[in-house]
mmCIF file of N, CA and C in Angstrom:
data_model
loop_
_atom_site.group_PDB
_atom_site.id
_atom_site.type_symbol
_atom_site.label_atom_id
_atom_site.label_comp_id
_atom_site.label_asym_id
_atom_site.label_seq_id
_atom_site.Cartn_x
_atom_site.Cartn_y
_atom_site.Cartn_z
ATOM 1 N N UNK A 18 85.104 112.463 69.147
ATOM 2 C CA UNK A 18 84.332 111.362 69.706
ATOM 3 C C UNK A 18 83.214 111.948 70.558
ATOM 4 N N UNK A 19 82.015 111.604 70.318
ATOM 5 C CA UNK A 19 80.865 112.135 71.049
ATOM 6 C C UNK A 19 80.754 111.488 72.416
ATOM 7 N N UNK A 20 79.994 112.137 73.282
ATOM 8 C CA UNK A 20 79.813 111.617 74.642
ATOM 9 C C UNK A 20 79.140 110.261 74.640
ATOM 10 N N UNK A 21 78.467 109.892 73.548
ATOM 11 C CA UNK A 21 77.853 108.571 73.491
ATOM 12 C C UNK A 21 78.819 107.536 72.931
ATOM 13 N N UNK A 22 80.097 107.900 72.702
ATOM 14 C CA UNK A 22 81.105 106.964 72.226
ATOM 15 C C UNK A 22 81.287 105.813 73.199
ATOM 16 N N UNK A 23 81.579 104.652 72.666
ATOM 17 C CA UNK A 23 81.774 103.462 73.485
ATOM 18 C C UNK A 23 83.007 103.624 74.370
ATOM 19 N N UNK A 24 82.919 103.189 75.621
ATOM 20 C CA UNK A 24 84.011 103.343 76.590
ATOM 21 C C UNK A 24 85.012 102.196 76.555
ATOM 22 N N UNK A 25 84.783 101.206 75.721
ATOM 23 C CA UNK A 25 85.688 100.065 75.641
ATOM 24 C C UNK A 25 87.095 100.540 75.295
ATOM 25 N N UNK A 26 88.065 100.079 76.077
ATOM 26 C CA UNK A 26 89.454 100.434 75.808
ATOM 27 C C UNK A 26 90.291 100.480 77.066
ATOM 28 N N UNK A 27 91.520 100.949 76.891
ATOM 29 C CA UNK A 27 92.477 101.070 77.991
ATOM 30 C C UNK A 27 92.452 102.503 78.503
ATOM 31 N N UNK A 28 92.314 102.654 79.800
ATOM 32 C CA UNK A 28 92.252 103.960 80.456
ATOM 33 C C UNK A 28 93.367 104.051 81.483
ATOM 34 N N UNK A 29 93.999 105.213 81.586
ATOM 35 C CA UNK A 29 94.981 105.490 82.631
ATOM 36 C C UNK A 29 94.293 106.351 83.675
ATOM 37 N N UNK A 30 94.491 106.009 84.950
ATOM 38 C CA UNK A 30 93.779 106.738 85.996
ATOM 39 C C UNK A 30 94.656 107.098 87.174
ATOM 40 N N UNK A 31 94.086 107.938 88.009
ATOM 41 C CA UNK A 31 94.744 108.379 89.239
ATOM 42 C C UNK A 31 93.645 108.621 90.263
ATOM 43 N N UNK A 32 93.829 108.081 91.475
ATOM 44 C CA UNK A 32 92.888 108.415 92.538
ATOM 45 C C UNK A 32 93.666 108.960 93.719
ATOM 46 N N UNK A 33 93.027 109.888 94.424
ATOM 47 C CA UNK A 33 93.696 110.526 95.558
ATOM 48 C C UNK A 33 92.976 110.175 96.845
ATOM 49 N N UNK A 34 93.765 110.104 97.896
ATOM 50 C CA UNK A 34 93.250 109.854 99.236
ATOM 51 C C UNK A 34 93.089 111.180 99.963
ATOM 52 N N UNK A 35 92.290 111.185 101.022
ATOM 53 C CA UNK A 35 92.253 112.378 101.861
ATOM 54 C C UNK A 35 93.561 112.477 102.654
ATOM 55 N N UNK A 36 93.933 113.654 103.038
ATOM 56 C CA UNK A 36 95.120 113.832 103.873
ATOM 57 C C UNK A 36 96.412 113.735 103.092
ATOM 58 N N UNK A 37 97.437 113.231 103.756
ATOM 59 C CA UNK A 37 98.795 113.252 103.208
ATOM 60 C C UNK A 37 99.185 111.996 102.429
ATOM 61 N N UNK A 38 98.255 111.106 102.177
ATOM 62 C CA UNK A 38 98.582 109.901 101.424
ATOM 63 C C UNK A 38 98.861 110.236 99.968
ATOM 64 N N UNK A 39 99.824 109.532 99.380
ATOM 65 C CA UNK A 39 100.181 109.771 97.980
ATOM 66 C C UNK A 39 99.077 109.281 97.053
ATOM 67 N N UNK A 40 98.821 110.001 95.940
ATOM 68 C CA UNK A 40 97.856 109.511 94.957
ATOM 69 C C UNK A 40 98.343 108.209 94.328
ATOM 70 N N UNK A 41 97.419 107.426 93.801
ATOM 71 C CA UNK A 41 97.741 106.122 93.224
ATOM 72 C C UNK A 41 97.328 106.101 91.749
ATOM 73 N N UNK A 42 98.258 105.692 90.896
ATOM 74 C CA UNK A 42 97.966 105.536 89.479
ATOM 75 C C UNK A 42 97.459 104.127 89.209
ATOM 76 N N UNK A 43 96.623 103.994 88.201
ATOM 77 C CA UNK A 43 96.113 102.674 87.845
ATOM 78 C C UNK A 43 95.860 102.597 86.350
ATOM 79 N N UNK A 44 95.754 101.372 85.870
ATOM 80 C CA UNK A 44 95.378 101.111 84.483
ATOM 81 C C UNK A 44 94.094 100.298 84.509
ATOM 82 N N UNK A 45 93.098 100.782 83.786
ATOM 83 C CA UNK A 45 91.810 100.093 83.728
ATOM 84 C C UNK A 45 91.523 99.656 82.293
ATOM 85 N N UNK A 46 91.038 98.449 82.162
ATOM 86 C CA UNK A 46 90.554 97.956 80.881
ATOM 87 C C UNK A 46 89.040 97.882 80.986
ATOM 88 N N UNK A 47 88.348 98.701 80.201
ATOM 89 C CA UNK A 47 86.888 98.743 80.243
ATOM 90 C C UNK A 47 86.291 98.058 79.019
ATOM 91 N N UNK A 48 85.176 97.392 79.256
ATOM 92 C CA UNK A 48 84.381 96.813 78.175
ATOM 93 C C UNK A 48 82.959 97.303 78.392
ATOM 94 N N UNK A 49 82.430 98.038 77.406
ATOM 95 C CA UNK A 49 81.064 98.527 77.495
ATOM 96 C C UNK A 49 80.185 97.715 76.556
ATOM 97 N N UNK A 50 79.101 97.182 77.091
ATOM 98 C CA UNK A 50 78.145 96.425 76.304
ATOM 99 C C UNK A 50 76.756 96.908 76.700
ATOM 100 N N UNK A 51 76.105 97.644 75.800
ATOM 101 C CA UNK A 51 74.843 98.272 76.164
ATOM 102 C C UNK A 51 75.111 99.291 77.252
ATOM 103 N N UNK A 52 74.354 99.239 78.330
ATOM 104 C CA UNK A 52 74.552 100.158 79.447
ATOM 105 C C UNK A 52 75.549 99.616 80.472
ATOM 106 N N UNK A 53 76.017 98.379 80.291
ATOM 107 C CA UNK A 53 76.875 97.725 81.276
ATOM 108 C C UNK A 53 78.352 97.957 81.020
ATOM 109 N N UNK A 54 79.103 98.102 82.104
ATOM 110 C CA UNK A 54 80.557 98.187 82.066
ATOM 111 C C UNK A 54 81.134 97.022 82.841
ATOM 112 N N UNK A 55 82.179 96.433 82.305
ATOM 113 C CA UNK A 55 82.930 95.422 83.037
ATOM 114 C C UNK A 55 84.392 95.644 82.706
ATOM 115 N N UNK A 56 85.258 94.954 83.428
ATOM 116 C CA UNK A 56 86.673 95.091 83.128
ATOM 117 C C UNK A 56 87.559 94.728 84.298
ATOM 118 N N UNK A 57 88.784 95.239 84.218
ATOM 119 C CA UNK A 57 89.770 94.943 85.255
ATOM 120 C C UNK A 57 90.638 96.171 85.506
ATOM 121 N N UNK A 58 91.247 96.184 86.686
ATOM 122 C CA UNK A 58 92.123 97.287 87.088
ATOM 123 C C UNK A 58 93.386 96.699 87.688
ATOM 124 N N UNK A 59 94.512 97.301 87.343
ATOM 125 C CA UNK A 59 95.817 96.946 87.901
ATOM 126 C C UNK A 59 96.414 98.214 88.483
ATOM 127 N N UNK A 60 96.939 98.117 89.696
ATOM 128 C CA UNK A 60 97.537 99.300 90.321
ATOM 129 C C UNK A 60 98.664 98.913 91.263
ATOM 130 N N UNK A 61 99.522 99.869 91.515
ATOM 131 C CA UNK A 61 100.566 99.733 92.526
ATOM 132 C C UNK A 61 100.188 100.686 93.647
ATOM 133 N N UNK A 62 99.863 100.135 94.808
ATOM 134 C CA UNK A 62 99.348 100.937 95.918
ATOM 135 C C UNK A 62 100.143 100.651 97.185
ATOM 136 N N UNK A 63 99.947 101.502 98.187
ATOM 137 C CA UNK A 63 100.601 101.290 99.471
ATOM 138 C C UNK A 63 99.696 100.475 100.382
ATOM 139 N N UNK A 64 100.300 99.481 101.050
ATOM 140 C CA UNK A 64 99.532 98.692 101.996
ATOM 141 C C UNK A 64 99.477 99.422 103.342
ATOM 142 N N UNK A 65 98.896 98.774 104.335
ATOM 143 C CA UNK A 65 98.722 99.418 105.638
ATOM 144 C C UNK A 65 100.032 99.727 106.352
ATOM 145 N N UNK A 66 101.143 99.126 105.914
ATOM 146 C CA UNK A 66 102.451 99.393 106.513
ATOM 147 C C UNK A 66 103.262 100.404 105.713
ATOM 148 N N UNK A 67 102.672 100.908 104.618
ATOM 149 C CA UNK A 67 103.361 101.882 103.786
ATOM 150 C C UNK A 67 104.219 101.282 102.694
ATOM 151 N N UNK A 68 104.184 99.951 102.558
ATOM 152 C CA UNK A 68 104.944 99.287 101.498
ATOM 153 C C UNK A 68 104.125 99.286 100.204
ATOM 154 N N UNK A 69 104.815 99.424 99.073
ATOM 155 C CA UNK A 69 104.145 99.396 97.780
ATOM 156 C C UNK A 69 103.921 97.955 97.341
ATOM 157 N N UNK A 70 102.734 97.679 96.806
ATOM 158 C CA UNK A 70 102.403 96.329 96.361
ATOM 159 C C UNK A 70 101.519 96.390 95.113
ATOM 160 N N UNK A 71 101.558 95.325 94.327
ATOM 161 C CA UNK A 71 100.710 95.205 93.142
ATOM 162 C C UNK A 71 99.366 94.626 93.573
ATOM 163 N N UNK A 72 98.283 95.252 93.107
ATOM 164 C CA UNK A 72 96.947 94.736 93.403
ATOM 165 C C UNK A 72 96.110 94.737 92.118
ATOM 166 N N UNK A 73 95.148 93.845 92.086
ATOM 167 C CA UNK A 73 94.305 93.657 90.913
ATOM 168 C C UNK A 73 92.848 93.645 91.339
ATOM 169 N N UNK A 74 91.971 94.118 90.452
ATOM 170 C CA UNK A 74 90.554 94.173 90.784
ATOM 171 C C UNK A 74 89.716 93.964 89.533
ATOM 172 N N UNK A 75 88.472 93.535 89.761
ATOM 173 C CA UNK A 75 87.495 93.487 88.679
ATOM 174 C C UNK A 75 86.616 94.729 88.800
ATOM 175 N N UNK A 76 85.946 95.032 87.722
ATOM 176 C CA UNK A 76 85.125 96.240 87.658
ATOM 177 C C UNK A 76 83.775 95.857 87.076
ATOM 178 N N UNK A 77 82.699 96.318 87.694
ATOM 179 C CA UNK A 77 81.363 96.067 87.177
ATOM 180 C C UNK A 77 80.512 97.293 87.463
ATOM 181 N N UNK A 78 79.834 97.791 86.429
ATOM 182 C CA UNK A 78 79.028 98.981 86.629
ATOM 183 C C UNK A 78 78.122 99.285 85.465
ATOM 184 N N UNK A 79 77.682 100.553 85.414
ATOM 185 C CA UNK A 79 76.731 100.989 84.394
ATOM 186 C C UNK A 79 77.100 102.381 83.903
ATOM 187 N N UNK A 80 76.592 102.668 82.727
ATOM 188 C CA UNK A 80 76.717 103.997 82.154
ATOM 189 C C UNK A 80 75.353 104.442 81.650
ATOM 190 N N UNK A 81 74.994 105.683 81.979
ATOM 191 C CA UNK A 81 73.743 106.275 81.490
ATOM 192 C C UNK A 81 74.089 107.665 80.972
ATOM 193 N N UNK A 82 74.211 107.793 79.660
ATOM 194 C CA UNK A 82 74.623 109.072 79.089
ATOM 195 C C UNK A 82 76.039 109.398 79.518
ATOM 196 N N UNK A 83 76.194 110.517 80.214
ATOM 197 C CA UNK A 83 77.524 110.907 80.690
ATOM 198 C C UNK A 83 77.809 110.429 82.113
ATOM 199 N N UNK A 84 76.822 109.850 82.787
ATOM 200 C CA UNK A 84 77.015 109.340 84.148
ATOM 201 C C UNK A 84 77.629 107.940 84.091
ATOM 202 N N UNK A 85 78.708 107.759 84.834
ATOM 203 C CA UNK A 85 79.414 106.473 84.876
ATOM 204 C C UNK A 85 79.550 106.067 86.341
ATOM 205 N N UNK A 86 79.130 104.856 86.661
ATOM 206 C CA UNK A 86 79.247 104.343 88.027
ATOM 207 C C UNK A 86 79.680 102.884 87.966
ATOM 208 N N UNK A 87 80.649 102.537 88.810
ATOM 209 C CA UNK A 87 81.083 101.146 88.861
ATOM 210 C C UNK A 87 81.639 100.814 90.236
ATOM 211 N N UNK A 88 81.721 99.524 90.499
ATOM 212 C CA UNK A 88 82.332 99.032 91.729
ATOM 213 C C UNK A 88 83.600 98.281 91.357
ATOM 214 N N UNK A 89 84.685 98.640 92.013
ATOM 215 C CA UNK A 89 85.971 97.961 91.848
ATOM 216 C C UNK A 89 86.103 97.009 93.033
ATOM 217 N N UNK A 90 86.287 95.709 92.743
ATOM 218 C CA UNK A 90 86.400 94.712 93.802
ATOM 219 C C UNK A 90 87.761 94.028 93.680
ATOM 220 N N UNK A 91 88.592 94.198 94.693
ATOM 221 C CA UNK A 91 89.932 93.600 94.676
ATOM 222 C C UNK A 91 89.841 92.082 94.745
ATOM 223 N N UNK A 92 90.792 91.407 94.092
ATOM 224 C CA UNK A 92 90.738 89.951 93.941
ATOM 225 C C UNK A 92 91.428 89.169 95.051
ATOM 226 N N UNK A 93 91.935 89.827 96.071
ATOM 227 C CA UNK A 93 92.585 89.124 97.175
ATOM 228 C C UNK A 93 94.103 89.174 97.127
ATOM 229 N N UNK A 94 94.684 89.626 96.008
ATOM 230 C CA UNK A 94 96.135 89.739 95.892
ATOM 231 C C UNK A 94 96.661 90.638 97.007
ATOM 232 N N UNK A 95 97.715 90.191 97.687
ATOM 233 C CA UNK A 95 98.319 90.923 98.805
ATOM 234 C C UNK A 95 97.313 91.241 99.913
ATOM 235 N N UNK A 96 96.266 90.413 100.035
ATOM 236 C CA UNK A 96 95.290 90.574 101.109
ATOM 237 C C UNK A 96 94.214 91.612 100.855
ATOM 238 N N UNK A 97 94.193 92.228 99.678
ATOM 239 C CA UNK A 97 93.192 93.245 99.369
ATOM 240 C C UNK A 97 91.931 92.559 98.847
ATOM 241 N N UNK A 98 90.814 92.696 99.582
ATOM 242 C CA UNK A 98 89.566 92.044 99.187
ATOM 243 C C UNK A 98 88.363 92.988 99.222
ATOM 244 N N UNK A 99 88.557 94.238 99.558
ATOM 245 C CA UNK A 99 87.430 95.152 99.712
ATOM 246 C C UNK A 99 86.927 95.688 98.366
ATOM 247 N N UNK A 100 85.778 96.353 98.414
ATOM 248 C CA UNK A 100 85.169 96.955 97.225
ATOM 249 C C UNK A 100 85.170 98.474 97.368
ATOM 250 N N UNK A 101 85.264 99.152 96.224
ATOM 251 C CA UNK A 101 85.285 100.613 96.187
ATOM 252 C C UNK A 101 84.264 101.077 95.146
ATOM 253 N N UNK A 102 83.395 102.004 95.534
ATOM 254 C CA UNK A 102 82.395 102.547 94.617
ATOM 255 C C UNK A 102 82.954 103.789 93.923
ATOM 256 N N UNK A 103 82.765 103.861 92.617
ATOM 257 C CA UNK A 103 83.188 105.010 91.813
ATOM 258 C C UNK A 103 81.961 105.624 91.158
ATOM 259 N N UNK A 104 81.798 106.940 91.278
ATOM 260 C CA UNK A 104 80.724 107.674 90.619
ATOM 261 C C UNK A 104 81.351 108.853 89.904
ATOM 262 N N UNK A 105 81.153 108.915 88.582
ATOM 263 C CA UNK A 105 81.792 109.973 87.824
ATOM 264 C C UNK A 105 80.981 110.432 86.640
ATOM 265 N N UNK A 106 81.579 111.374 85.906
ATOM 266 C CA UNK A 106 80.960 111.932 84.710
ATOM 267 C C UNK A 106 81.939 111.841 83.552
ATOM 268 N N UNK A 107 81.427 111.490 82.397
ATOM 269 C CA UNK A 107 82.201 111.374 81.172
ATOM 270 C C UNK A 107 82.301 112.742 80.505
ATOM 271 N N UNK A 108 83.488 113.084 80.017
ATOM 272 C CA UNK A 108 83.679 114.352 79.314
ATOM 273 C C UNK A 108 82.926 114.341 77.985
ATOM 274 N N UNK A 109 82.711 115.532 77.412
ATOM 275 C CA UNK A 109 81.969 115.669 76.161
ATOM 276 C C UNK A 109 82.619 114.901 75.015
ATOM 277 N N UNK A 110 83.964 114.807 75.022
ATOM 278 C CA UNK A 110 84.639 114.082 73.931
ATOM 279 C C UNK A 110 84.896 112.618 74.273
ATOM 280 N N UNK A 111 84.343 112.141 75.381
ATOM 281 C CA UNK A 111 84.421 110.735 75.809
ATOM 282 C C UNK A 111 85.850 110.250 76.017
ATOM 283 N N UNK A 112 86.740 111.139 76.462
ATOM 284 C CA UNK A 112 88.120 110.742 76.716
ATOM 285 C C UNK A 112 88.512 110.838 78.191
ATOM 286 N N UNK A 113 87.637 111.373 79.051
ATOM 287 C CA UNK A 113 87.939 111.498 80.483
ATOM 288 C C UNK A 113 86.711 111.147 81.306
ATOM 289 N N UNK A 114 86.967 110.494 82.441
ATOM 290 C CA UNK A 114 85.924 110.238 83.433
ATOM 291 C C UNK A 114 86.477 110.743 84.758
ATOM 292 N N UNK A 115 85.778 111.641 85.386
ATOM 293 C CA UNK A 115 86.225 112.181 86.672
ATOM 294 C C UNK A 115 85.104 112.163 87.676
ATOM 295 N N UNK A 116 85.471 112.001 88.945
ATOM 296 C CA UNK A 116 84.445 111.992 89.982
ATOM 297 C C UNK A 116 84.991 111.608 91.339
ATOM 298 N N UNK A 117 84.167 110.912 92.109
ATOM 299 C CA UNK A 117 84.482 110.522 93.483
ATOM 300 C C UNK A 117 84.503 109.001 93.629
ATOM 301 N N UNK A 118 85.414 108.516 94.458
ATOM 302 C CA UNK A 118 85.399 107.110 94.857
ATOM 303 C C UNK A 118 85.072 107.078 96.345
ATOM 304 N N UNK A 119 84.540 105.954 96.821
ATOM 305 C CA UNK A 119 84.264 105.851 98.252
ATOM 306 C C UNK A 119 84.254 104.400 98.713
ATOM 307 N N UNK A 120 84.701 104.253 99.939
ATOM 308 C CA UNK A 120 84.527 103.008 100.684
ATOM 309 C C UNK A 120 83.580 103.412 101.806
ATOM 310 N N UNK A 121 82.292 103.040 101.698
ATOM 311 C CA UNK A 121 81.306 103.535 102.650
ATOM 312 C C UNK A 121 81.739 103.393 104.104
ATOM 313 N N UNK A 122 81.532 104.465 104.854
ATOM 314 C CA UNK A 122 81.845 104.552 106.285
ATOM 315 C C UNK A 122 83.342 104.470 106.581
ATOM 316 N N UNK A 123 84.197 104.557 105.542
ATOM 317 C CA UNK A 123 85.645 104.503 105.774
ATOM 318 C C UNK A 123 86.286 105.794 105.291
ATOM 319 N N UNK A 124 86.320 106.021 103.976
ATOM 320 C CA UNK A 124 86.827 107.266 103.414
ATOM 321 C C UNK A 124 86.511 107.373 101.945
ATOM 322 N N UNK A 125 86.874 108.526 101.381
ATOM 323 C CA UNK A 125 86.580 108.767 99.973
ATOM 324 C C UNK A 125 87.588 109.761 99.411
ATOM 325 N N UNK A 126 87.571 109.919 98.098
ATOM 326 C CA UNK A 126 88.473 110.851 97.441
ATOM 327 C C UNK A 126 88.058 111.056 95.996
ATOM 328 N N UNK A 127 88.917 111.720 95.251
ATOM 329 C CA UNK A 127 88.642 112.010 93.849
ATOM 330 C C UNK A 127 89.383 111.034 92.943
ATOM 331 N N UNK A 128 88.869 110.888 91.709
ATOM 332 C CA UNK A 128 89.571 110.090 90.706
ATOM 333 C C UNK A 128 89.427 110.738 89.342
ATOM 334 N N UNK A 129 90.361 110.410 88.463
ATOM 335 C CA UNK A 129 90.318 110.856 87.078
ATOM 336 C C UNK A 129 90.868 109.731 86.225
ATOM 337 N N UNK A 130 90.149 109.408 85.153
ATOM 338 C CA UNK A 130 90.594 108.400 84.191
ATOM 339 C C UNK A 130 90.667 109.065 82.822
ATOM 340 N N UNK A 131 91.739 108.803 82.093
ATOM 341 C CA UNK A 131 91.930 109.399 80.770
ATOM 342 C C UNK A 131 92.182 108.283 79.770
ATOM 343 N N UNK A 132 91.535 108.406 78.620
ATOM 344 C CA UNK A 132 91.752 107.452 77.548
ATOM 345 C C UNK A 132 92.607 108.157 76.490
ATOM 346 N N UNK A 133 93.926 108.004 76.585
ATOM 347 C CA UNK A 133 94.809 108.697 75.643
ATOM 348 C C UNK A 133 94.505 108.353 74.193
ATOM 349 N N UNK A 134 94.135 107.118 73.925
ATOM 350 C CA UNK A 134 93.839 106.694 72.558
ATOM 351 C C UNK A 134 92.611 107.400 72.002
ATOM 352 N N UNK A 135 91.725 107.858 72.870
ATOM 353 C CA UNK A 135 90.503 108.509 72.409
ATOM 354 C C UNK A 135 90.779 109.761 71.605
ATOM 355 N N UNK A 136 91.615 110.640 72.117
ATOM 356 C CA UNK A 136 91.942 111.869 71.391
ATOM 357 C C UNK A 136 92.691 111.553 70.108
ATOM 358 N N UNK A 137 93.630 110.630 70.199
ATOM 359 C CA UNK A 137 94.406 110.272 69.010
ATOM 360 C C UNK A 137 93.505 109.646 67.945
ATOM 361 N N UNK A 138 92.579 108.798 68.365
ATOM 362 C CA UNK A 138 91.662 108.169 67.414
ATOM 363 C C UNK A 138 90.789 109.219 66.734
ATOM 364 N N UNK A 139 90.339 110.216 67.482
ATOM 365 C CA UNK A 139 89.532 111.274 66.899
ATOM 366 C C UNK A 139 90.314 112.056 65.858
ATOM 367 N N UNK A 140 91.548 112.403 66.163
ATOM 368 C CA UNK A 140 92.398 113.137 65.228
ATOM 369 C C UNK A 140 92.634 112.317 63.969
ATOM 370 N N UNK A 141 92.938 111.025 64.131
ATOM 371 C CA UNK A 141 93.146 110.162 62.972
ATOM 372 C C UNK A 141 91.888 110.031 62.124
ATOM 373 N N UNK A 142 90.748 109.852 62.783
ATOM 374 C CA UNK A 142 89.489 109.712 62.049
ATOM 375 C C UNK A 142 89.201 110.967 61.245
ATOM 376 N N UNK A 143 89.397 112.144 61.855
ATOM 377 C CA UNK A 143 89.176 113.405 61.145
ATOM 378 C C UNK A 143 90.142 113.543 59.972
ATOM 379 N N UNK A 144 91.377 113.145 60.154
ATOM 380 C CA UNK A 144 92.370 113.228 59.074
ATOM 381 C C UNK A 144 91.972 112.328 57.915
ATOM 382 N N UNK A 145 91.516 111.106 58.202
ATOM 383 C CA UNK A 145 91.117 110.181 57.146
ATOM 384 C C UNK A 145 89.853 110.646 56.421
ATOM 385 N N UNK A 146 88.972 111.344 57.144
ATOM 386 C CA UNK A 146 87.759 111.834 56.510
ATOM 387 C C UNK A 146 88.082 112.902 55.457
ATOM 388 N N UNK A 147 89.186 113.618 55.625
ATOM 389 C CA UNK A 147 89.579 114.663 54.665
ATOM 390 C C UNK A 147 90.198 114.067 53.410
ATOM 391 N N UNK A 148 90.647 112.817 53.476
ATOM 392 C CA UNK A 148 91.328 112.190 52.325
ATOM 393 C C UNK A 148 90.313 111.670 51.326
#
């Protein structure tokens, strides 16, 4: 899959906090239309008291070549309403997006998103081309 491959699909991700906070896994559903990205994110995260809770967010952003940027805005579930900016780069095979997330003037960290189906789809496509 080339770097210009469409990003539409299900992505598994992980973002890390600064310090001793545990990393958080998430599932993102991306829809790419032209240069625009939209979608949703579901994650299990720790609240301010250290309890684990389910939270949901919408995603809106853009892609320019290998540069991917979007804003994740929580929907209010469990009191989460803030927005988080993500800036990353798409891998050459269009199966990974890695970079930095930030809540301006609060904190930031790293993130990685992997599209497991991307590698499998490439292998299947290559296999079918040989038939």
